[in-house]
Amino acid sequence: MLINFRYSKFSRRGDITQKNFFYLILSTLIANIASSILYIGITWYVLTSTNGEILYGSIVLIATITGFAISNFIGKIIDRYSKKKIFTRLHLIVSLLFLLIFLLLIRNIEFSITTLFISYMIISVYSMFYWNIILSITQQIFSVKEYKSINSKMEIIGQISSVFSIIAGFIIYSVNFLFVIIACSIAFAISAMIFKKIQIVEAEKNNANQSTFSGFNYLKNNKYLFFLLFALYTPFIAIIIGNFTQPAFVVNVLNGTPVIIGAMESIYAISAVITSLLMPKMNEKNEFVLIVISMIVFSAGTIAMGLIKIVIIFLGLEAIQGYGNPAIRIIRKTIMMKTVPKKFIGRVYGSLETISYMARIALLGIYILIIKYTGSGILIAIQGIFVLAFVFVVIYSFRKMQIKAQPDKNPKRFYLSGYYQKHR
């Protein structure tokens, strides 16, 4: 697979070089590989412990509640301070934390639930910062015309690390996890050092007195945009909930190993990479059709995944999820970057994340209570139904946004060019 990352294709405000873009790619790739390996390892060790399903669900729920509590404040921090400094310091802190865990456990091969819980929380909080920073930096250094193309390429970078998850599964199954922890600690430090080489012209500082909750106010004043963006969040919510239900399904229903969990991640990632390569070719006028088709296909695949208890079919259906979620995410990010002002992007993203966390907390809480009675398969199918219901919200929101942007017209096609122009 050949991906052309020549930077000369892109324009921007300021002087960023092809070398800087290479550093951005390399830094994020290394960090993504490290976090993916740690996630698979932590998941496996928790699920194979006594009462693993309940323990893992509880850990995910606590991490989700933490995200709900802090995501809006993360948005304010990212809007207010240097994104480059936040990125580098974040990775150095994560590196030091895992180094500390390694040093504390070097004489003790056994991992306690407490250690695994702390490790999972570190990765979770890291991810909350990471994706908001990447969105903000991408909006800052590229032009409007390049958003979809850049979002597609950054999606590819995010998924390439997961392509190697099957290798990570073999490593976790055969190597002392302490060595994995120290290797990932070093990787996070390397990622920070590489990113530090990038020359970024920071945007003008925001007013320090700006409300932390101004993101909510923006969404309140643009309610149809909020309805659309939240509807486009639902496949991602299903994937996040699937981080609890799918490994549980693999371990307890399919009797799988870390290799199956790794294969699941790899197949999803390969499908996501192919989808991301094709996305820039899609015309803006096809956004509505692409969203609806992607959400319906994603829903059907997820429902089937929970009902069919055959390993090879389960892995094949991962490819369907790997198409639907990245396609929707690329469009969602592009819509956000085209409509939300730069001075608000961190807080608007944080506000959407907060609302998303509320939905995840509700679903996870219910799932943990009923998984003993329903099994993980039924819960996976419910996730598909959940996404399917929001297809109607997408249709409603698109139509209302068109009418708001062009009140004197009633266009037959569903697309948002008029809305984009009004909000630039």
Short mmCIF file of C-alpha atoms in Angstrom, two decimals:
data_model
loop_
_atom_site.label_atom_id
_atom_site.label_comp_id
_atom_site.label_asym_id
_atom_site.label_seq_id
_atom_site.Cartn_x
_atom_site.Cartn_y
_atom_site.Cartn_z
CA MET A 1 0.00 0.00 0.00
CA LEU A 2 1.49 3.33 -1.04
CA ILE A 3 0.27 6.52 0.58
CA ASN A 4 1.45 9.80 -0.88
CA PHE A 5 2.16 12.25 1.91
CA ARG A 6 3.90 14.89 -0.21
CA TYR A 7 3.26 18.10 1.62
CA SER A 8 3.55 20.28 -1.47
CA LYS A 9 -0.08 19.49 -2.22
CA PHE A 10 -1.24 21.50 0.77
CA SER A 11 -1.37 25.22 1.42
CA ARG A 12 -1.41 26.94 4.86
CA ARG A 13 -1.05 30.23 6.67
CA GLY A 14 2.62 30.46 7.50
CA ASP A 15 5.75 28.49 6.78
CA ILE A 16 5.44 24.77 7.44
CA THR A 17 7.68 22.40 5.53
CA GLN A 18 7.32 18.90 4.19
CA LYS A 19 9.73 17.81 6.94
CA ASN A 20 7.37 19.20 9.60
CA PHE A 21 4.49 17.19 8.17
CA PHE A 22 6.67 14.08 8.22
CA TYR A 23 7.45 14.70 11.91
CA LEU A 24 3.72 15.04 12.65
CA ILE A 25 2.99 11.69 10.98
CA LEU A 26 5.89 9.85 12.60
CA SER A 27 5.16 11.21 16.07
CA THR A 28 1.47 10.29 16.01
CA LEU A 29 2.18 6.86 14.49
CA ILE A 30 4.64 5.90 17.25
CA ALA A 31 2.27 7.10 19.99
CA ASN A 32 -0.70 5.26 18.43
CA ILE A 33 1.22 1.97 18.23
CA ALA A 34 2.27 2.24 21.89
CA SER A 35 -1.24 3.07 23.15
CA SER A 36 -2.82 0.27 21.03
CA ILE A 37 -0.45 -2.37 22.41
CA LEU A 38 -1.05 -1.23 26.00
CA TYR A 39 -4.82 -1.23 25.47
CA ILE A 40 -4.85 -4.83 24.15
CA GLY A 41 -2.60 -6.05 26.97
CA ILE A 42 -4.56 -4.38 29.77
CA THR A 43 -7.86 -5.61 28.31
CA TRP A 44 -6.63 -9.20 28.11
CA TYR A 45 -5.24 -9.33 31.65
CA VAL A 46 -8.42 -7.88 33.17
CA LEU A 47 -10.84 -10.11 31.21
CA THR A 48 -8.94 -13.29 32.09
CA SER A 49 -9.03 -12.50 35.82
CA THR A 50 -11.79 -13.64 38.19
CA ASN A 51 -15.11 -11.92 37.33
CA GLY A 52 -13.26 -10.32 34.40
CA GLU A 53 -16.36 -9.08 32.53
CA ILE A 54 -17.69 -7.16 35.53
CA LEU A 55 -14.26 -5.82 36.48
CA TYR A 56 -13.50 -4.68 32.95
CA GLY A 57 -16.91 -3.08 32.54
CA SER A 58 -16.46 -1.24 35.85
CA ILE A 59 -13.01 0.04 34.81
CA VAL A 60 -14.37 1.28 31.48
CA LEU A 61 -17.31 2.93 33.28
CA ILE A 62 -15.02 4.75 35.73
CA ALA A 63 -12.82 5.94 32.84
CA THR A 64 -15.95 7.13 31.02
CA ILE A 65 -17.21 9.04 34.08
CA THR A 66 -13.77 10.65 34.38
CA GLY A 67 -13.98 11.70 30.74
CA PHE A 68 -17.41 13.21 31.34
CA ALA A 69 -16.02 15.21 34.28
CA ILE A 70 -12.91 16.63 32.58
CA SER A 71 -13.45 16.69 28.79
CA ASN A 72 -14.93 20.19 28.73
CA PHE A 73 -12.01 21.54 30.79
CA ILE A 74 -9.57 19.79 28.44
CA GLY A 75 -11.17 21.76 25.60
CA LYS A 76 -10.57 25.05 27.42
CA ILE A 77 -6.93 24.15 28.11
CA ILE A 78 -6.33 23.33 24.44
CA ASP A 79 -7.98 26.57 23.26
CA ARG A 80 -6.02 28.63 25.78
CA TYR A 81 -2.44 27.29 25.67
CA SER A 82 0.17 26.25 23.10
CA LYS A 83 -0.99 23.03 21.47
CA LYS A 84 2.58 22.02 20.72
CA LYS A 85 3.60 22.31 24.37
CA ILE A 86 0.51 20.44 25.51
CA PHE A 87 1.23 17.59 23.06
CA THR A 88 4.90 17.19 24.02
CA ARG A 89 4.31 17.48 27.78
CA LEU A 90 1.39 15.06 27.62
CA HIS A 91 3.54 12.37 26.00
CA LEU A 92 6.45 12.95 28.37
CA ILE A 93 4.15 12.67 31.40
CA VAL A 94 2.62 9.42 30.08
CA SER A 95 6.13 8.10 29.42
CA LEU A 96 7.24 8.88 32.98
CA LEU A 97 4.10 7.34 34.51
CA PHE A 98 4.63 4.02 32.71
CA LEU A 99 8.32 4.11 33.59
CA LEU A 100 7.29 4.50 37.24
CA ILE A 101 4.89 1.55 36.96
CA PHE A 102 7.70 -0.54 35.44
CA LEU A 103 10.10 0.34 38.25
CA LEU A 104 7.53 -0.42 40.95
CA LEU A 105 6.62 -3.80 39.46
CA ILE A 106 10.00 -4.99 38.19
CA ARG A 107 10.33 -7.44 41.10
CA ASN A 108 6.72 -8.57 40.90
CA ILE A 109 5.65 -10.49 37.78
CA GLU A 110 1.97 -10.62 38.82
CA PHE A 111 -0.24 -7.68 37.90
CA SER A 112 -2.88 -6.62 40.39
CA ILE A 113 -6.22 -5.22 39.32
CA THR A 114 -5.14 -1.91 40.86
CA THR A 115 -2.11 -1.71 38.57
CA LEU A 116 -4.17 -2.57 35.51
CA PHE A 117 -6.83 -0.02 36.52
CA ILE A 118 -4.23 2.77 36.90
CA SER A 119 -2.67 1.84 33.54
CA TYR A 120 -6.07 1.90 31.82
CA MET A 121 -6.88 5.31 33.34
CA ILE A 122 -3.56 6.75 32.13
CA ILE A 123 -4.29 5.62 28.56
CA SER A 124 -7.89 6.90 28.77
CA VAL A 125 -6.98 10.40 29.96
CA TYR A 126 -4.16 10.51 27.41
CA SER A 127 -6.64 9.73 24.61
CA MET A 128 -9.02 12.46 25.80
CA PHE A 129 -6.28 15.06 25.31
CA TYR A 130 -4.77 13.50 22.20
CA TRP A 131 -7.75 13.56 19.82
CA ASN A 132 -8.78 17.10 20.78
CA ILE A 133 -5.22 18.38 20.22
CA ILE A 134 -4.94 16.65 16.82
CA LEU A 135 -8.27 18.15 15.66
CA SER A 136 -7.22 21.65 16.80
CA ILE A 137 -3.76 21.45 15.19
CA THR A 138 -5.20 20.17 11.92
CA GLN A 139 -7.71 23.02 11.75
CA GLN A 140 -5.00 25.53 12.59
CA ILE A 141 -2.35 24.68 10.00
CA PHE A 142 -4.45 23.69 6.96
CA SER A 143 -6.96 25.50 4.78
CA VAL A 144 -10.69 24.78 4.48
CA LYS A 145 -10.35 23.00 1.12
CA GLU A 146 -7.83 20.57 2.58
CA TYR A 147 -9.74 19.53 5.72
CA LYS A 148 -11.31 16.35 4.31
CA SER A 149 -8.06 15.22 2.69
CA ILE A 150 -6.02 15.89 5.84
CA ASN A 151 -8.62 14.26 8.10
CA SER A 152 -8.52 11.19 5.86
CA LYS A 153 -4.73 11.00 6.07
CA MET A 154 -4.71 11.47 9.83
CA GLU A 155 -7.34 8.71 10.10
CA ILE A 156 -4.98 6.45 8.16
CA ILE A 157 -2.14 7.26 10.57
CA GLY A 158 -4.43 6.51 13.49
CA GLN A 159 -5.37 3.12 12.04
CA ILE A 160 -1.98 1.94 10.76
CA SER A 161 -0.93 1.22 14.33
CA SER A 162 -3.94 -1.06 14.78
CA VAL A 163 -2.99 -3.03 11.65
CA PHE A 164 -0.13 -4.40 13.75
CA SER A 165 -2.43 -5.36 16.62
CA ILE A 166 -2.34 -9.03 15.67
CA ILE A 167 1.44 -8.90 16.17
CA ALA A 168 0.81 -7.17 19.49
CA GLY A 169 -1.49 -10.06 20.44
CA PHE A 170 1.32 -12.58 19.86
CA ILE A 171 3.75 -10.40 21.85
CA ILE A 172 1.38 -10.07 24.82
CA TYR A 173 0.68 -13.81 24.76
CA SER A 174 4.38 -14.78 24.85
CA VAL A 175 6.36 -11.91 26.46
CA ASN A 176 6.39 -10.60 30.02
CA PHE A 177 4.07 -7.57 29.97
CA LEU A 178 6.61 -5.56 31.97
CA PHE A 179 8.85 -5.44 28.89
CA VAL A 180 5.88 -4.18 26.86
CA ILE A 181 5.30 -1.41 29.41
CA ILE A 182 8.90 -0.14 29.33
CA ALA A 183 9.00 -0.32 25.51
CA CYS A 184 5.81 1.76 25.29
CA SER A 185 7.19 4.23 27.85
CA ILE A 186 10.20 4.79 25.61
CA ALA A 187 7.92 5.10 22.56
CA PHE A 188 5.87 7.91 24.15
CA ALA A 189 9.10 9.80 24.97
CA ILE A 190 10.34 9.39 21.39
CA SER A 191 6.98 10.64 20.08
CA ALA A 192 7.29 13.80 22.22
CA MET A 193 10.86 14.46 21.03
CA ILE A 194 9.89 14.07 17.37
CA PHE A 195 6.85 16.35 17.72
CA LYS A 196 9.04 18.99 19.35
CA LYS A 197 10.88 19.39 16.03
CA ILE A 198 7.73 20.69 14.31
CA GLN A 199 7.58 24.44 13.70
CA ILE A 200 3.99 25.54 14.32
CA VAL A 201 2.83 29.14 14.23
CA GLU A 202 0.43 29.20 17.16
CA ALA A 203 -2.93 30.94 16.76
CA GLU A 204 -3.65 34.10 18.72
CA LYS A 205 -4.27 33.36 22.42
CA ASN A 206 -7.88 33.30 23.54
CA ASN A 207 -9.24 35.50 26.29
CA ALA A 208 -8.37 33.84 29.61
CA ASN A 209 -11.76 34.86 31.01
CA GLN A 210 -13.67 33.02 28.28
CA SER A 211 -16.21 30.65 29.85
CA THR A 212 -15.32 26.98 30.07
CA PHE A 213 -18.89 26.26 28.96
CA SER A 214 -18.90 28.54 25.91
CA GLY A 215 -18.79 25.37 23.79
CA PHE A 216 -22.22 24.41 25.14
CA ASN A 217 -23.49 27.91 24.40
CA TYR A 218 -22.26 27.65 20.81
CA LEU A 219 -24.03 24.31 20.33
CA LYS A 220 -27.19 25.71 21.96
CA ASN A 221 -27.21 28.58 19.46
CA ASN A 222 -26.66 26.15 16.56
CA LYS A 223 -29.02 23.38 17.61
CA TYR A 224 -29.39 21.67 14.21
CA LEU A 225 -25.61 21.52 13.86
CA PHE A 226 -25.53 19.96 17.35
CA PHE A 227 -28.21 17.39 16.41
CA LEU A 228 -26.21 16.45 13.32
CA LEU A 229 -22.84 16.25 15.06
CA PHE A 230 -24.22 14.14 17.93
CA ALA A 231 -25.93 11.79 15.46
CA LEU A 232 -22.56 11.43 13.71
CA TYR A 233 -21.02 10.59 17.09
CA THR A 234 -23.23 7.50 17.57
CA PRO A 235 -21.07 5.02 15.56
CA PHE A 236 -18.09 6.16 17.64
CA ILE A 237 -20.12 5.69 20.85
CA ALA A 238 -21.01 2.18 19.67
CA ILE A 239 -17.33 1.44 19.01
CA ILE A 240 -16.33 2.70 22.46
CA ILE A 241 -19.03 0.59 24.14
CA GLY A 242 -17.81 -2.23 21.92
CA ASN A 243 -14.43 -1.93 23.62
CA PHE A 244 -16.24 -3.55 26.57
CA THR A 245 -18.71 -5.87 24.85
CA GLN A 246 -16.60 -7.19 21.95
CA PRO A 247 -13.55 -8.40 23.93
CA ALA A 248 -16.00 -9.98 26.40
CA PHE A 249 -17.74 -11.68 23.46
CA VAL A 250 -14.40 -12.95 22.10
CA VAL A 251 -13.22 -14.31 25.48
CA ASN A 252 -16.47 -15.76 26.85
CA VAL A 253 -18.52 -16.70 23.77
CA LEU A 254 -15.94 -17.37 21.03
CA ASN A 255 -13.32 -18.69 23.49
CA GLY A 256 -10.69 -16.53 21.81
CA THR A 257 -7.14 -15.49 22.77
CA PRO A 258 -5.23 -12.19 22.58
CA VAL A 259 -4.44 -13.16 18.98
CA ILE A 260 -8.17 -13.02 18.10
CA ILE A 261 -8.50 -9.64 19.84
CA GLY A 262 -5.44 -8.44 17.90
CA ALA A 263 -6.86 -9.82 14.63
CA MET A 264 -10.14 -8.02 15.37
CA GLU A 265 -8.27 -4.72 15.75
CA SER A 266 -6.15 -5.36 12.64
CA ILE A 267 -9.08 -6.19 10.35
CA TYR A 268 -10.96 -3.12 11.55
CA ALA A 269 -7.87 -0.97 10.92
CA ILE A 270 -7.20 -2.32 7.41
CA SER A 271 -10.81 -1.60 6.43
CA ALA A 272 -10.54 1.87 8.01
CA VAL A 273 -7.34 2.64 6.07
CA ILE A 274 -8.97 1.66 2.75
CA THR A 275 -12.02 3.78 3.61
CA SER A 276 -9.81 6.76 4.51
CA LEU A 277 -7.95 6.51 1.21
CA LEU A 278 -11.23 6.70 -0.71
CA MET A 279 -12.86 9.48 1.33
CA PRO A 280 -11.09 12.50 -0.29
CA LYS A 281 -12.56 11.45 -3.64
CA MET A 282 -16.11 11.94 -2.36
CA ASN A 283 -17.79 15.15 -3.49
CA GLU A 284 -19.28 17.46 -0.86
CA LYS A 285 -22.67 17.00 -2.50
CA ASN A 286 -22.55 13.27 -1.72
CA GLU A 287 -22.02 13.78 2.03
CA PHE A 288 -25.63 13.10 2.96
CA VAL A 289 -25.92 9.88 0.95
CA LEU A 290 -22.54 8.67 2.24
CA ILE A 291 -23.51 9.34 5.87
CA VAL A 292 -26.85 7.53 5.61
CA ILE A 293 -25.42 4.52 3.76
CA SER A 294 -22.45 4.29 6.16
CA MET A 295 -24.66 4.42 9.26
CA ILE A 296 -27.08 1.79 7.90
CA VAL A 297 -24.24 -0.55 6.86
CA PHE A 298 -22.50 -0.05 10.21
CA SER A 299 -25.74 -0.80 12.08
CA ALA A 300 -26.49 -3.97 10.09
CA GLY A 301 -22.94 -5.27 10.58
CA THR A 302 -23.02 -4.58 14.32
CA ILE A 303 -26.38 -6.30 14.80
CA ALA A 304 -25.14 -9.37 12.89
CA MET A 305 -21.89 -9.38 14.88
CA GLY A 306 -23.76 -9.86 18.14
CA LEU A 307 -26.07 -12.58 16.84
CA ILE A 308 -23.70 -14.82 14.82
CA LYS A 309 -21.34 -16.80 17.06
CA ILE A 310 -18.72 -17.84 14.50
CA VAL A 311 -15.18 -16.48 14.77
CA ILE A 312 -14.51 -16.03 11.05
CA ILE A 313 -17.83 -14.20 10.50
CA PHE A 314 -17.24 -12.05 13.59
CA LEU A 315 -13.84 -10.99 12.20
CA GLY A 316 -15.36 -10.33 8.77
CA LEU A 317 -17.99 -8.06 10.29
CA GLU A 318 -15.18 -6.04 11.90
CA ALA A 319 -14.37 -4.89 8.35
CA ILE A 320 -17.89 -3.43 8.06
CA GLN A 321 -17.40 -1.48 11.28
CA GLY A 322 -13.99 -0.43 9.94
CA TYR A 323 -15.77 1.13 6.97
CA GLY A 324 -18.68 2.81 8.74
CA ASN A 325 -17.09 4.49 11.74
CA PRO A 326 -14.05 6.12 10.00
CA ALA A 327 -16.20 7.38 7.11
CA ILE A 328 -18.60 9.06 9.53
CA ARG A 329 -15.76 10.38 11.72
CA ILE A 330 -13.93 12.01 8.80
CA ILE A 331 -17.13 13.76 7.68
CA ARG A 332 -17.95 14.79 11.26
CA LYS A 333 -14.52 16.35 11.79
CA THR A 334 -14.68 18.08 8.41
CA ILE A 335 -18.10 19.58 9.21
CA MET A 336 -16.82 20.77 12.60
CA MET A 337 -13.70 22.35 11.13
CA LYS A 338 -15.73 24.13 8.43
CA THR A 339 -18.39 25.51 10.75
CA VAL A 340 -16.85 26.03 14.23
CA PRO A 341 -14.56 29.09 14.68
CA LYS A 342 -10.94 28.29 15.61
CA LYS A 343 -11.21 30.12 18.93
CA PHE A 344 -14.03 27.74 19.99
CA ILE A 345 -12.99 24.44 18.41
CA GLY A 346 -11.41 22.95 21.55
CA ARG A 347 -14.36 23.80 23.77
CA VAL A 348 -16.99 22.75 21.22
CA TYR A 349 -15.18 19.43 20.77
CA GLY A 350 -14.95 19.12 24.57
CA SER A 351 -18.66 19.86 24.96
CA LEU A 352 -19.60 17.24 22.38
CA GLU A 353 -17.30 14.78 24.13
CA THR A 354 -19.00 15.56 27.46
CA ILE A 355 -22.44 14.84 25.98
CA SER A 356 -21.03 11.72 24.31
CA TYR A 357 -19.66 10.58 27.68
CA MET A 358 -23.11 10.98 29.22
CA ALA A 359 -24.52 8.57 26.62
CA ARG A 360 -21.63 6.14 27.18
CA ILE A 361 -22.06 6.24 30.98
CA ALA A 362 -25.77 5.46 30.66
CA LEU A 363 -25.20 2.58 28.25
CA LEU A 364 -22.25 1.14 30.17
CA GLY A 365 -24.10 1.34 33.49
CA ILE A 366 -27.06 -0.55 32.03
CA TYR A 367 -24.80 -3.06 30.25
CA ILE A 368 -22.81 -3.90 33.39
CA LEU A 369 -26.05 -4.56 35.28
CA ILE A 370 -27.62 -6.83 32.65
CA ILE A 371 -24.68 -8.55 30.91
CA LYS A 372 -24.94 -11.56 33.26
CA TYR A 373 -28.50 -12.14 32.09
CA THR A 374 -28.34 -11.17 28.40
CA GLY A 375 -24.79 -12.09 27.43
CA SER A 376 -22.50 -9.77 25.47
CA GLY A 377 -23.92 -10.76 22.04
CA ILE A 378 -27.34 -9.20 22.62
CA LEU A 379 -25.72 -6.02 23.90
CA ILE A 380 -23.60 -5.72 20.74
CA ALA A 381 -26.77 -6.03 18.64
CA ILE A 382 -28.42 -3.26 20.70
CA GLN A 383 -25.50 -0.97 19.81
CA GLY A 384 -26.36 -1.44 16.13
CA ILE A 385 -30.02 -0.58 16.73
CA PHE A 386 -28.92 2.52 18.67
CA VAL A 387 -26.95 3.84 15.66
CA LEU A 388 -29.74 2.98 13.21
CA ALA A 389 -32.23 5.12 15.16
CA PHE A 390 -30.06 8.21 14.64
CA VAL A 391 -30.21 7.96 10.84
CA PHE A 392 -33.54 9.81 11.12
CA VAL A 393 -31.86 12.55 13.17
CA VAL A 394 -29.29 12.99 10.39
CA ILE A 395 -32.04 13.40 7.78
CA TYR A 396 -33.93 15.92 9.94
CA SER A 397 -30.81 17.95 10.79
CA PHE A 398 -29.53 18.15 7.22
CA ARG A 399 -32.86 19.48 5.99
CA LYS A 400 -33.18 22.07 8.76
CA MET A 401 -29.60 23.30 8.24
CA GLN A 402 -30.23 23.74 4.51
CA ILE A 403 -33.39 25.74 5.13
CA LYS A 404 -31.61 27.93 7.71
CA ALA A 405 -28.73 28.66 5.31
CA GLN A 406 -30.93 29.23 2.25
CA PRO A 407 -34.43 30.25 3.46
CA ASP A 408 -35.53 31.38 0.00
CA LYS A 409 -34.69 28.04 -1.61
CA ASN A 410 -35.79 24.46 -1.16
CA PRO A 411 -32.91 22.46 -2.70
CA LYS A 412 -33.64 18.91 -3.78
CA ARG A 413 -30.15 17.69 -2.80
CA PHE A 414 -29.02 17.25 0.79
CA TYR A 415 -25.73 19.08 1.17
CA LEU A 416 -24.39 21.90 3.33
CA SER A 417 -22.36 24.20 1.09
CA GLY A 418 -24.66 27.13 1.87
CA TYR A 419 -24.36 26.45 5.60
CA TYR A 420 -20.55 26.27 5.34
CA GLN A 421 -20.39 29.61 3.49
CA LYS A 422 -22.61 31.26 6.08
CA HIS A 423 -20.39 30.09 8.96
CA ARG A 424 -16.92 30.81 7.51
#
